[in-house]
Coordinates of C-alpha atoms and ligand atoms in Angstrom, one line a residue:
Chain A
M281 CA 27.5 -36.7 -60.7
P282 CA 25.1 -39.4 -59.5
G283 CA 27.0 -42.4 -58.3
N284 CA 25.5 -44.8 -60.8
L285 CA 26.7 -42.6 -63.7
K286 CA 30.1 -42.5 -62.1
I287 CA 30.0 -46.3 -62.0
A288 CA 28.9 -46.3 -65.7
Y289 CA 31.8 -44.0 -66.5
K290 CA 34.3 -46.3 -64.7
L291 CA 32.9 -49.4 -66.4
L292 CA 33.5 -47.8 -69.7
A293 CA 36.7 -45.8 -69.3
N294 CA 38.5 -48.5 -67.3
D295 CA 38.0 -50.9 -70.2
R296 CA 40.8 -49.2 -72.0
A297 CA 40.9 -51.2 -75.2
R298 CA 37.2 -51.1 -75.7
F299 CA 37.0 -47.4 -74.8
A300 CA 39.9 -46.6 -77.2
A301 CA 38.2 -48.6 -80.0
L302 CA 34.9 -46.7 -79.4
L303 CA 36.6 -43.3 -79.4
L304 CA 38.6 -44.3 -82.5
G305 CA 35.4 -45.2 -84.4
I306 CA 33.6 -42.0 -83.5
T307 CA 36.7 -39.7 -83.9
F308 CA 37.4 -41.2 -87.2
A309 CA 33.9 -40.8 -88.5
V310 CA 33.7 -37.2 -87.2
F311 CA 37.1 -36.4 -88.7
L312 CA 36.2 -37.8 -92.0
M313 CA 32.8 -36.1 -92.1
I314 CA 34.1 -32.7 -91.2
A315 CA 37.2 -33.0 -93.4
V316 CA 35.1 -33.9 -96.4
T317 CA 32.5 -31.2 -95.9
S318 CA 35.1 -28.6 -95.0
M319 CA 37.0 -29.2 -98.1
F320 CA 33.8 -28.9 -100.1
S321 CA 32.9 -25.7 -98.4
G322 CA 36.3 -24.3 -99.1
T323 CA 36.1 -25.3 -102.7
L324 CA 32.6 -23.8 -103.0
K325 CA 33.8 -20.6 -101.5
R326 CA 36.5 -20.4 -104.1
A327 CA 34.0 -21.0 -107.0
S328 CA 32.5 -17.7 -105.9
A329 CA 35.8 -15.9 -105.6
T330 CA 35.0 -13.2 -108.2
V331 CA 31.7 -12.4 -106.4
I332 CA 33.3 -12.2 -103.0
N333 CA 36.3 -10.1 -104.2
L334 CA 34.3 -7.6 -106.3
G335 CA 31.6 -7.1 -103.7
G336 CA 28.6 -5.3 -105.1
S337 CA 25.3 -5.6 -103.2
I338 CA 23.3 -6.6 -106.3
W339 CA 24.5 -8.5 -109.3
V340 CA 22.5 -8.1 -112.6
M341 CA 23.0 -10.9 -115.1
D342 CA 21.5 -12.9 -117.8
P343 CA 18.9 -15.2 -116.3
S344 CA 20.6 -18.3 -117.8
I345 CA 23.8 -17.8 -115.9
Q346 CA 24.7 -20.8 -113.7
T347 CA 28.1 -19.8 -112.3
V348 CA 30.1 -16.7 -112.2
A349 CA 32.8 -18.1 -114.4
N350 CA 30.6 -18.6 -117.4
T351 CA 29.4 -15.2 -118.3
I352 CA 26.7 -14.2 -120.8
P353 CA 27.3 -10.7 -121.9
L354 CA 24.6 -8.0 -121.4
P355 CA 23.7 -5.3 -124.0
D356 CA 24.8 -1.8 -123.0
Y357 CA 21.2 -0.5 -122.8
V358 CA 20.6 -2.8 -119.8
L359 CA 23.1 -0.7 -117.9
D360 CA 21.1 2.4 -118.7
E361 CA 17.9 0.7 -117.8
V362 CA 19.2 -0.4 -114.5
R363 CA 20.6 3.1 -113.7
S364 CA 17.1 4.5 -114.3
I365 CA 15.4 2.3 -111.8
P366 CA 14.4 4.3 -108.8
G367 CA 16.2 3.1 -105.7
V368 CA 19.4 2.5 -107.5
K369 CA 22.2 4.6 -106.0
F370 CA 24.6 3.6 -108.7
A371 CA 25.2 0.8 -111.2
V372 CA 28.5 0.0 -112.8
P373 CA 29.6 -2.5 -115.5
V374 CA 32.2 -5.1 -114.8
Y375 CA 34.0 -7.3 -117.3
A376 CA 35.0 -10.8 -116.3
G377 CA 36.6 -13.0 -118.9
S378 CA 39.8 -14.8 -119.7
A379 CA 42.7 -14.3 -122.0
L380 CA 45.8 -16.0 -123.1
L381 CA 49.0 -14.3 -122.0
K382 CA 52.4 -14.7 -123.5
L383 CA 54.9 -14.4 -120.7
R384 CA 58.4 -13.0 -120.9
D385 CA 59.9 -16.4 -121.4
G386 CA 57.6 -17.1 -124.3
T387 CA 55.3 -19.5 -122.6
Y388 CA 51.5 -19.1 -122.7
Q389 CA 49.4 -18.8 -119.6
S390 CA 45.7 -18.2 -119.4
A391 CA 44.4 -15.7 -116.9
N392 CA 41.2 -14.3 -115.6
I393 CA 40.8 -10.7 -116.6
V394 CA 38.6 -8.5 -114.5
G395 CA 37.7 -5.1 -116.0
L396 CA 36.7 -2.5 -113.5
D397 CA 34.4 0.4 -114.3
D398 CA 36.7 3.2 -115.5
A399 CA 34.7 5.9 -113.8
S400 CA 34.5 4.4 -110.3
L401 CA 36.9 1.5 -110.2
F402 CA 34.2 -0.1 -108.1
G403 CA 35.3 -3.4 -106.8
R404 CA 39.0 -2.5 -106.8
P405 CA 41.3 -4.8 -104.9
M406 CA 43.6 -3.8 -102.1
L407 CA 47.1 -3.1 -103.4
I408 CA 50.1 -4.4 -101.6
S409 CA 52.4 -2.6 -103.9
G410 CA 51.8 0.1 -106.6
H411 CA 49.1 2.8 -106.8
I412 CA 45.6 2.2 -107.9
E413 CA 45.6 5.3 -110.2
D414 CA 48.3 3.6 -112.3
I415 CA 45.6 1.3 -113.6
F416 CA 44.8 4.1 -116.0
A417 CA 48.4 4.1 -117.4
E418 CA 49.1 2.7 -120.7
N419 CA 48.8 -1.1 -120.9
A420 CA 48.4 -1.3 -117.2
F421 CA 47.3 -4.4 -115.3
I422 CA 47.3 -5.3 -111.7
A423 CA 48.3 -8.8 -110.7
V424 CA 46.6 -10.6 -107.8
K425 CA 48.9 -12.3 -105.4
D426 CA 46.9 -15.5 -104.7
S427 CA 48.0 -19.1 -104.9
E428 CA 48.2 -18.8 -108.7
F429 CA 50.4 -15.8 -108.7
Y430 CA 53.6 -17.8 -109.4
K431 CA 52.1 -18.9 -112.8
L432 CA 52.7 -15.3 -114.0
E433 CA 56.3 -15.9 -113.1
N434 CA 56.0 -13.9 -109.9
P435 CA 55.8 -10.6 -111.6
T436 CA 56.9 -7.3 -110.1
I437 CA 55.9 -3.8 -111.0
G438 CA 57.2 -3.2 -114.5
T439 CA 57.0 -6.9 -115.6
D440 CA 55.5 -7.0 -119.0
F441 CA 53.8 -9.6 -121.2
E442 CA 51.8 -9.9 -124.3
I443 CA 48.0 -10.2 -124.4
N444 CA 46.5 -10.7 -127.9
D445 CA 49.3 -8.7 -129.6
H446 CA 49.0 -5.9 -127.1
R447 CA 51.6 -5.2 -124.5
G448 CA 50.6 -5.5 -120.9
V449 CA 52.6 -4.3 -118.0
I450 CA 52.1 -4.9 -114.3
V451 CA 51.6 -1.7 -112.3
G452 CA 50.5 -3.1 -109.0
I453 CA 50.2 -6.2 -107.0
A454 CA 46.9 -6.8 -105.1
K455 CA 45.6 -9.1 -102.6
V456 CA 42.0 -10.4 -102.5
A457 CA 39.8 -12.1 -100.0
S458 CA 39.4 -15.4 -101.9
S459 CA 41.5 -17.2 -104.4
G460 CA 39.8 -18.7 -107.4
L461 CA 39.0 -22.3 -107.9
F462 CA 40.1 -22.8 -111.4
G463 CA 43.9 -22.6 -111.0
V464 CA 44.4 -19.5 -113.2
P465 CA 46.0 -16.2 -112.1
T466 CA 43.9 -13.1 -112.1
L467 CA 44.7 -9.6 -113.6
Y468 CA 42.7 -6.5 -113.0
T469 CA 42.5 -3.7 -115.5
T470 CA 40.0 -1.1 -116.6
Y471 CA 36.7 -2.1 -118.2
Y472 CA 37.5 -0.4 -121.5
R473 CA 41.0 -1.8 -121.8
A474 CA 39.7 -5.3 -121.0
V475 CA 37.0 -4.9 -123.7
Y476 CA 39.5 -3.4 -126.1
Y477 CA 42.3 -6.0 -125.6
I478 CA 40.2 -9.1 -125.5
P479 CA 38.2 -10.1 -128.5
N480 CA 34.5 -10.2 -127.6
M481 CA 31.1 -10.9 -128.9
R482 CA 28.6 -8.1 -129.7
F483 CA 28.0 -7.3 -126.1
T484 CA 30.7 -6.8 -123.5
I485 CA 29.2 -6.2 -120.1
S486 CA 29.6 -9.3 -118.0
Y487 CA 27.7 -8.1 -114.9
I488 CA 26.2 -4.9 -113.7
L489 CA 27.0 -4.2 -110.0
V490 CA 24.3 -2.3 -108.3
E491 CA 24.2 -0.4 -105.1
P492 CA 20.7 0.3 -103.8
K493 CA 19.9 3.6 -102.0
T494 CA 18.6 1.6 -99.0
P495 CA 18.3 -2.1 -98.3
A496 CA 14.6 -1.7 -98.6
D497 CA 15.0 -0.9 -102.3
V498 CA 16.5 -4.3 -103.1
A499 CA 13.2 -6.0 -103.7
A500 CA 11.9 -3.4 -106.0
I501 CA 15.2 -3.3 -108.0
K502 CA 15.0 -7.1 -108.4
R503 CA 11.4 -6.8 -109.7
Q504 CA 12.3 -4.1 -112.2
V505 CA 15.3 -6.0 -113.5
A506 CA 13.2 -9.1 -113.8
A507 CA 10.6 -7.1 -115.8
A508 CA 13.3 -6.1 -118.2
G509 CA 14.1 -9.8 -118.7
Y510 CA 17.2 -10.0 -116.6
L511 CA 18.1 -11.4 -113.2
A512 CA 19.2 -9.4 -110.2
L513 CA 20.6 -11.3 -107.2
T514 CA 22.1 -10.1 -104.0
R515 CA 25.6 -11.1 -103.4
D516 CA 24.7 -13.9 -101.0
E517 CA 22.0 -15.2 -103.4
F518 CA 24.5 -15.3 -106.2
I519 CA 27.0 -17.2 -104.0
T520 CA 24.3 -19.7 -103.0
K521 CA 23.3 -20.1 -106.7
I522 CA 26.9 -20.8 -107.6
S523 CA 27.2 -23.3 -104.7
D524 CA 24.0 -25.0 -105.7
F525 CA 25.3 -25.3 -109.2
Y526 CA 28.4 -27.2 -108.1
K527 CA 26.4 -29.2 -105.5
Y528 CA 23.6 -30.2 -107.7
Q529 CA 24.6 -29.8 -111.4
T530 CA 28.0 -31.4 -111.1
G531 CA 29.1 -34.7 -109.7
I532 CA 30.8 -33.0 -106.8
G533 CA 27.8 -32.8 -104.5
V534 CA 26.8 -36.5 -105.0
N535 CA 30.4 -37.5 -104.3
L536 CA 30.5 -35.4 -101.2
M537 CA 27.3 -36.9 -100.0
L538 CA 28.6 -40.4 -100.7
M539 CA 31.8 -39.7 -98.7
T540 CA 29.8 -38.3 -95.8
V541 CA 27.5 -41.3 -95.8
I542 CA 30.5 -43.7 -96.0
S543 CA 32.2 -42.0 -93.1
F544 CA 28.9 -42.1 -91.2
I545 CA 28.5 -45.8 -91.9
I546 CA 32.1 -46.6 -90.9
G547 CA 31.7 -44.7 -87.7
L548 CA 28.3 -46.3 -87.0
S549 CA 29.6 -49.8 -87.6
I550 CA 32.8 -49.4 -85.7
S551 CA 31.2 -47.6 -82.7
G552 CA 27.9 -49.4 -82.8
Q553 CA 29.6 -52.8 -83.0
T554 CA 32.1 -52.0 -80.3
F555 CA 29.5 -50.6 -78.0
Y556 CA 27.3 -53.6 -78.5
T557 CA 30.2 -55.9 -77.7
F558 CA 30.9 -53.8 -74.7
I559 CA 27.3 -54.2 -73.5
L560 CA 27.3 -57.9 -74.3
E561 CA 30.5 -58.3 -72.3
N562 CA 28.9 -56.5 -69.4
V563 CA 25.6 -58.1 -69.6
E564 CA 26.2 -60.1 -66.5
R565 CA 27.3 -57.0 -64.6
F566 CA 24.1 -55.2 -65.6
G567 CA 22.2 -58.3 -64.7
A568 CA 23.9 -58.4 -61.3
L569 CA 23.0 -54.7 -60.8
K570 CA 19.5 -55.5 -61.7
A571 CA 19.4 -58.4 -59.2
I572 CA 20.9 -56.2 -56.4
G573 CA 18.1 -53.7 -57.0
A574 CA 18.9 -51.2 -59.8
K575 CA 15.8 -50.0 -61.5
G576 CA 15.5 -50.5 -65.3
R577 CA 15.4 -46.7 -65.7
E578 CA 18.8 -46.4 -63.9
L579 CA 20.4 -48.9 -66.1
V580 CA 19.0 -47.1 -69.2
F581 CA 20.5 -43.9 -67.9
M582 CA 23.9 -45.6 -67.4
I583 CA 23.9 -46.8 -70.9
L584 CA 22.8 -43.5 -72.4
F585 CA 25.4 -41.8 -70.3
Q586 CA 28.1 -44.1 -71.6
A587 CA 27.0 -43.6 -75.2
A588 CA 26.8 -39.8 -74.8
F589 CA 30.1 -39.6 -73.0
V590 CA 32.0 -41.5 -75.6
S591 CA 30.3 -39.7 -78.5
A592 CA 30.9 -36.2 -77.1
T593 CA 34.6 -37.1 -76.4
G594 CA 34.9 -38.6 -79.9
F595 CA 33.3 -35.6 -81.4
G596 CA 35.6 -33.2 -79.6
I597 CA 38.7 -35.1 -80.6
G598 CA 37.5 -35.4 -84.2
V599 CA 36.8 -31.7 -84.5
G600 CA 40.1 -30.9 -82.8
L601 CA 42.0 -33.2 -85.1
C602 CA 40.4 -31.8 -88.1
S603 CA 41.2 -28.2 -87.1
M604 CA 44.7 -29.3 -86.5
V605 CA 45.0 -30.9 -89.9
I606 CA 43.5 -27.9 -91.7
W607 CA 45.8 -25.6 -89.7
L608 CA 48.8 -27.7 -90.5
A609 CA 47.8 -27.8 -94.2
R610 CA 47.5 -24.0 -94.2
V611 CA 51.0 -23.7 -92.7
Y612 CA 52.4 -25.4 -95.8
L613 CA 49.8 -24.3 -98.3
P614 CA 48.6 -20.9 -97.3
D615 CA 45.7 -21.0 -99.7
Y616 CA 44.5 -24.4 -98.7
A617 CA 40.8 -24.5 -99.4
A618 CA 39.0 -25.9 -96.5
I619 CA 36.7 -24.1 -94.1
M620 CA 34.8 -25.6 -91.1
T621 CA 31.4 -24.1 -91.1
F622 CA 28.8 -24.3 -88.4
P623 CA 26.4 -26.2 -90.6
N624 CA 29.2 -28.8 -91.3
L625 CA 29.9 -29.2 -87.6
G626 CA 26.2 -29.4 -87.0
L627 CA 25.9 -32.1 -89.6
A628 CA 28.7 -34.1 -88.0
F629 CA 27.2 -33.6 -84.6
G630 CA 23.8 -34.8 -85.8
M631 CA 25.4 -37.9 -87.2
V632 CA 27.3 -38.6 -84.0
V633 CA 24.0 -38.3 -82.1
V634 CA 22.5 -40.8 -84.5
I635 CA 25.4 -43.2 -83.9
A636 CA 25.1 -42.8 -80.2
A637 CA 21.3 -43.3 -80.3
V638 CA 21.5 -46.4 -82.4
S639 CA 24.3 -47.9 -80.3
S640 CA 22.6 -47.2 -77.0
Y641 CA 19.3 -48.4 -78.4
V642 CA 20.7 -51.8 -79.0
G643 CA 22.4 -51.7 -75.6
V644 CA 19.3 -50.6 -73.8
R645 CA 17.2 -53.3 -75.5
K646 CA 19.7 -55.9 -74.5
V647 CA 20.0 -54.8 -70.9
L648 CA 16.2 -54.4 -70.4
T649 CA 15.7 -58.0 -71.5
I650 CA 18.2 -59.4 -69.0
E651 CA 16.5 -61.7 -66.5
P652 CA 18.3 -61.3 -63.2
F653 CA 17.3 -64.9 -62.5
D654 CA 19.5 -66.1 -65.4
I655 CA 22.4 -64.2 -63.8
F656 CA 21.5 -65.6 -60.4
R657 CA 21.5 -69.1 -61.8
G658 CA 24.9 -68.6 -63.2
Chain B
M161 CA 9.5 -67.1 -30.0
P162 CA 11.7 -66.2 -32.9
R163 CA 10.3 -63.7 -35.4
I164 CA 9.4 -64.9 -38.9
A165 CA 11.5 -63.2 -41.5
I166 CA 10.2 -65.0 -44.6
Q167 CA 7.0 -66.9 -45.0
A168 CA 6.6 -68.9 -48.2
T169 CA 3.3 -70.6 -48.9
G170 CA 2.4 -72.8 -51.9
L171 CA 5.3 -71.6 -54.0
T172 CA 5.2 -73.1 -57.4
K173 CA 7.2 -72.4 -60.6
W174 CA 7.2 -74.1 -63.9
F175 CA 9.0 -73.5 -67.1
G176 CA 7.7 -74.0 -70.6
E177 CA 4.1 -74.4 -71.6
G178 CA 1.8 -77.3 -72.7
E179 CA 3.7 -80.6 -73.3
A180 CA 7.0 -79.0 -72.5
R181 CA 5.9 -77.7 -69.1
T182 CA 8.3 -78.8 -66.3
Y183 CA 7.9 -78.0 -62.7
A184 CA 11.0 -76.6 -61.0
V185 CA 9.3 -75.9 -57.7
R186 CA 6.0 -77.4 -56.5
D187 CA 3.9 -76.2 -53.7
V188 CA 6.7 -75.3 -51.3
S189 CA 5.8 -73.7 -48.0
F190 CA 8.1 -72.9 -45.1
D191 CA 9.1 -70.1 -42.7
A192 CA 12.5 -68.7 -42.1
Y193 CA 13.3 -66.8 -38.9
F194 CA 15.4 -63.9 -37.9
G195 CA 18.6 -65.0 -36.1
E196 CA 18.8 -68.3 -38.0
M197 CA 20.9 -69.7 -40.7
L198 CA 18.7 -71.9 -42.9
Y199 CA 20.3 -74.2 -45.4
V200 CA 18.6 -75.6 -48.5
V201 CA 20.1 -78.8 -49.8
G202 CA 19.2 -81.3 -52.5
P203 CA 20.4 -82.8 -55.7
S204 CA 21.2 -80.8 -58.7
G205 CA 18.1 -79.6 -60.6
S206 CA 15.8 -80.1 -57.5
G207 CA 14.7 -76.4 -57.7
K208 CA 16.9 -74.8 -55.0
T209 CA 18.0 -71.8 -56.9
T210 CA 14.5 -71.3 -58.3
M211 CA 13.1 -71.3 -54.9
L212 CA 15.7 -68.9 -53.6
S213 CA 15.0 -66.5 -56.5
M214 CA 11.3 -66.5 -55.7
I215 CA 11.7 -65.7 -52.0
S216 CA 14.2 -62.9 -52.8
G217 CA 12.1 -61.0 -55.3
I218 CA 14.1 -62.1 -58.4
L219 CA 11.8 -64.6 -60.0
R220 CA 8.0 -64.3 -60.1
P221 CA 6.2 -67.5 -59.0
N222 CA 3.4 -69.1 -61.0
A223 CA 1.5 -69.7 -57.8
G224 CA 2.0 -69.1 -54.1
K225 CA 2.9 -66.2 -51.9
V226 CA 6.0 -64.8 -50.2
M227 CA 5.7 -62.6 -47.2
V228 CA 8.8 -60.8 -46.0
E229 CA 8.4 -58.9 -42.8
G230 CA 4.7 -58.7 -43.4
T231 CA 4.9 -57.5 -47.0
D232 CA 3.5 -59.6 -49.9
I233 CA 6.5 -59.0 -52.1
W234 CA 5.0 -60.3 -55.3
S235 CA 2.2 -57.7 -55.0
L236 CA 4.7 -54.9 -55.4
S237 CA 5.3 -53.0 -58.6
D238 CA 8.6 -53.7 -60.5
N239 CA 10.2 -50.6 -59.1
A240 CA 9.0 -51.2 -55.5
L241 CA 10.3 -54.8 -55.9
A242 CA 13.7 -53.5 -57.0
A243 CA 13.8 -51.1 -54.0
F244 CA 12.8 -54.0 -51.8
R245 CA 15.8 -56.1 -53.0
L246 CA 18.1 -53.1 -52.7
H247 CA 17.2 -52.3 -49.2
K248 CA 16.2 -55.6 -47.6
I249 CA 18.2 -58.3 -49.3
G250 CA 21.9 -59.0 -49.6
F251 CA 22.9 -61.4 -52.4
V252 CA 25.9 -63.5 -52.6
F253 CA 26.1 -65.2 -55.9
Q254 CA 27.8 -68.5 -56.7
D255 CA 30.3 -66.9 -59.1
Y256 CA 30.6 -63.6 -57.2
H257 CA 29.7 -61.3 -60.1
L258 CA 32.2 -58.7 -59.1
F259 CA 33.0 -55.9 -61.5
P260 CA 36.5 -56.3 -62.9
R261 CA 36.7 -52.7 -64.0
L262 CA 36.0 -51.3 -60.5
T263 CA 38.2 -51.5 -57.5
T264 CA 37.4 -53.8 -54.7
A265 CA 36.1 -51.0 -52.6
E266 CA 33.9 -49.7 -55.4
N267 CA 32.5 -53.1 -55.8
V268 CA 31.6 -53.3 -52.2
A269 CA 30.0 -49.8 -52.3
I270 CA 27.6 -50.6 -55.2
P271 CA 24.5 -51.3 -53.2
L272 CA 24.9 -48.0 -51.4
I273 CA 25.6 -46.1 -54.6
L274 CA 22.4 -47.6 -56.1
Q275 CA 20.7 -46.3 -53.0
N276 CA 21.8 -42.8 -54.2
R277 CA 24.1 -42.4 -51.2
D278 CA 26.9 -39.9 -51.4
W279 CA 29.9 -41.4 -53.1
D280 CA 32.5 -40.7 -50.4
E281 CA 30.2 -41.8 -47.7
A282 CA 29.5 -45.0 -49.6
M283 CA 33.3 -45.6 -50.0
D284 CA 33.9 -45.1 -46.3
E285 CA 31.3 -47.7 -45.4
A286 CA 32.7 -50.0 -48.0
M287 CA 36.1 -49.7 -46.4
H288 CA 34.6 -50.5 -43.1
D289 CA 33.0 -53.7 -44.3
L290 CA 36.1 -54.6 -46.2
E291 CA 37.9 -54.4 -42.9
V292 CA 35.2 -56.6 -41.4
V293 CA 36.0 -59.3 -43.9
G294 CA 39.7 -58.7 -43.5
L295 CA 40.5 -57.2 -46.9
K296 CA 41.0 -53.6 -46.1
D297 CA 44.5 -53.6 -47.8
K298 CA 43.0 -54.9 -51.0
A299 CA 40.6 -52.0 -51.4
P300 CA 42.3 -50.2 -54.3
L301 CA 42.9 -53.4 -56.3
P302 CA 40.7 -54.8 -59.0
P303 CA 39.0 -58.0 -57.8
V304 CA 40.8 -60.1 -60.4
K305 CA 43.9 -59.6 -58.4
L306 CA 42.3 -61.4 -55.5
S307 CA 42.1 -65.1 -54.8
G308 CA 38.8 -67.0 -55.1
G309 CA 38.2 -67.0 -51.3
E310 CA 39.1 -63.3 -51.1
Q311 CA 36.7 -62.5 -54.0
Q312 CA 33.9 -64.4 -52.1
R313 CA 34.6 -62.3 -49.0
V314 CA 34.4 -59.2 -51.2
A315 CA 31.0 -60.4 -52.4
I316 CA 30.0 -60.9 -48.8
A317 CA 31.1 -57.4 -47.9
R318 CA 29.0 -56.1 -50.8
A319 CA 26.0 -58.0 -49.5
I320 CA 26.3 -56.7 -46.0
V321 CA 27.2 -53.1 -46.8
S322 CA 23.5 -52.1 -47.0
R323 CA 22.7 -53.8 -43.7
P324 CA 20.1 -56.1 -45.2
D325 CA 17.6 -58.0 -43.0
I326 CA 17.9 -61.0 -45.2
M327 CA 20.9 -62.6 -46.9
I328 CA 20.7 -65.0 -49.7
F329 CA 23.6 -67.2 -50.6
D330 CA 23.6 -69.6 -53.5
E331 CA 26.4 -72.2 -53.2
P332 CA 28.9 -69.7 -51.8
T333 CA 31.5 -72.4 -51.4
A334 CA 31.1 -74.1 -54.8
S335 CA 34.1 -72.5 -56.4
L336 CA 36.3 -72.7 -53.3
D337 CA 38.5 -75.4 -51.8
G338 CA 37.1 -77.1 -48.7
E339 CA 39.1 -75.3 -46.1
T340 CA 38.5 -71.9 -47.6
G341 CA 34.8 -72.6 -47.8
R342 CA 34.6 -73.6 -44.2
T343 CA 36.5 -70.6 -43.1
I344 CA 34.2 -68.3 -45.0
V345 CA 30.9 -69.9 -43.8
S346 CA 32.2 -70.0 -40.2
F347 CA 33.0 -66.3 -40.6
V348 CA 29.5 -65.6 -41.9
R349 CA 28.1 -67.6 -38.9
Q350 CA 30.1 -65.5 -36.4
H351 CA 30.1 -62.1 -37.9
V352 CA 27.3 -61.7 -40.4
L353 CA 24.5 -63.6 -38.7
T354 CA 22.7 -61.5 -36.0
D355 CA 19.4 -61.7 -34.2
Q356 CA 18.0 -59.2 -36.6
R357 CA 19.1 -61.0 -39.7
C358 CA 18.0 -64.2 -41.5
I359 CA 20.4 -66.1 -43.7
V360 CA 19.2 -68.6 -46.3
M361 CA 21.9 -70.6 -48.0
V362 CA 21.8 -73.1 -50.7
T363 CA 24.6 -75.6 -50.6
H364 CA 25.8 -79.0 -51.7
D365 CA 28.8 -78.8 -49.4
A366 CA 28.4 -81.3 -46.5
R367 CA 31.6 -79.9 -44.9
I368 CA 29.7 -76.8 -43.9
Y369 CA 26.5 -78.4 -42.6
E370 CA 27.7 -77.9 -39.1
F371 CA 27.1 -74.2 -39.3
A372 CA 23.4 -74.4 -40.1
D373 CA 20.5 -74.0 -37.6
R374 CA 18.2 -75.9 -39.8
I375 CA 18.5 -77.7 -43.1
A376 CA 15.7 -77.9 -45.6
K377 CA 15.8 -80.7 -48.1
M378 CA 14.5 -80.4 -51.6
E379 CA 13.9 -83.1 -54.1
D380 CA 12.3 -82.8 -57.5
G381 CA 10.9 -79.4 -56.7
R382 CA 9.4 -80.3 -53.4
L383 CA 10.4 -79.6 -49.9
T384 CA 10.8 -83.0 -48.2
G385 CA 11.4 -81.8 -44.7
T386 CA 13.6 -79.8 -42.5
E387 CA 15.8 -81.0 -39.8
R388 CA 17.3 -79.1 -37.0
E389 CA 21.1 -79.2 -36.7
K390 CA 22.8 -78.9 -33.4
L391 CA 25.5 -76.3 -33.6
D392 CA 28.4 -77.3 -31.4
A393 CA 29.7 -74.6 -29.1
Ligands
LIG118 N1 14.9 -70.6 -67.3 C1 14.6 -71.9 -67.2 N2 14.0 -72.5 -68.3 C2 13.7 -73.8 -68.2 N3 14.0 -74.6 -67.2 C3 14.6 -74.1 -66.1 C4 14.9 -72.7 -66.1 N4 15.5 -72.5 -64.9 C5 15.5 -73.6 -64.2 N5 14.9 -74.6 -65.0 C6 14.8 -76.0 -64.6 O1 14.2 -76.0 -63.3 C7 14.8 -77.1 -62.5 C8 15.4 -76.5 -61.2 O2 16.5 -75.7 -61.5 P1 17.3 -75.0 -60.4 O3 18.4 -74.2 -61.0 O4 16.4 -74.3 -59.4 O5 18.0 -76.3 -59.6 P2 19.1 -76.3 -58.5 O6 18.5 -77.2 -57.4 O7 19.5 -75.0 -58.1 O8 20.2 -77.1 -59.2 P3 21.8 -76.9 -59.0 O9 22.1 -77.6 -57.7 O10 22.4 -77.6 -60.2 O11 22.1 -75.5 -59.0 C9 15.8 -77.7 -63.4 O12 15.3 -78.9 -64.0 C10 16.1 -76.7 -64.4 O13 16.5 -77.3 -65.6
LIG119 MG1 21.3 -73.8 -58.2

């Protein structure tokens, strides 16, 4: 490391109180930004739980659908039409709806009901107890062991309940990749039983899950479905659509942005302010360096280095702290919904860069205008 | 014949413009030689610091010329001028301007570090010069732990560490008690002044006049004459 940067480092790091305040400001801002965006990402992921858990390369739906939870049933002939599109390997119906259960102890509990295609059971969950074939048994349902499982009174195989005057019985316990967002437990059954047990409108297919013959067929399938007046989205497109809905059609996105902006402003003001005070306090020192013969460029490097160093350190600590908190939260709440994504980290990093740039800009301006003569005169 | 270290001709500096223009230094010309200790004395506000700044490449004159070892320093670019100060001039400021967050040794090494010298090498040389000023054992301490006289010696060590040809002192004894001031200037006279070095020192302090080779007097921005002091053996 060049000597002048080492000096810059020592000027900064040996000023313990100021250094701590700077780190605190940046760490705090980074922590807040990442925490907020991670929680939001976690929440958004959960809003797409059904899509993630069922899989399916292409989802065919009514064009007005905004989020997976609010289904608009499709007429049966759409399924036939989709199946007849060249390039479709197979297409299956899936039922997604909700029902009110009457549990053993007489209480009511609403639940998501997912009805899997009877012929293929496409999208079936992984069972942790029971056998998947038992889903065809009389009144059979499979309970999902997610964070809402306890709301079904922690059922075991054989536990029964009432669903719209029908008996239901748990024949298996499943685990899925993602818990849902809406705080209700999920039951899987067959498509026909779901349609039969739950009162419905004229049409009953919630989505059609399509597997193309090759990835190259996706575009053509989407076009054909669109020609029929429906919408075909790849899984990722659907997840993005759902995310966008919560981001832009609900207050959540704006609030998130506000929180991020607030943490950014807090970080900027604490760090910018502290850094500026630090520069002001050291203005005579920088002036003395200038008088002794430091070039303006060297002083600028010193300040940039100080700003970069404190920002990078603060960013590291902030990210570390946030991972630790999320990790701790998961220890106590295994289904805690927060994920740090690279875009989130990138966003936080970008903001730290802005904080560092603004802070060093004011510092550099100050230092470049120092007249060594004023220092010399004392 | 002593060699000329600094040749100032017609140095003039004013501050403010129009009605508010005031002359700090007016048409000052003089020579300073290698091997001499030249004092600049005069009442407060007479332009001593301003003049010192112009001959050391810190403050650009409005008129006049400064030749140092044959170079017209005010014709240099900003960067060349910074390099000139770094390599040719040793500064001792009135209030030391030491860095409280650095150790005493690091403070002394600063000019070498700014010259992009290797860190360890710079620290070694700093230690050597701390030894010269008798403060080797204070090397790891921050300067605030040192007394005023010790801090001024650290500042002197920092000024000599780059082996400058010219040393500029602005009231080095102003913040010190009389005895300490005398000791320090006597030390400078004996150990810092050499035949290859020229020292220009501004002072108010009559108790140290005896160490000067010549004393230049300033009044109201003008040089009113120099007198030669006899240094007793
Ligand atoms: N930056 C400046 N702006 C305006 N006037 C200035 C400036 N610097 C110096 N002066 C004026 O120039 C004159 C000479 O100042 P200078 O500091 O050179 O005096 P000095 O002889 O060193 O005084 P002292 O013994 O008090 O240090 C003073 O009248 C001072 O007010
Ligand atoms: Mg002065």
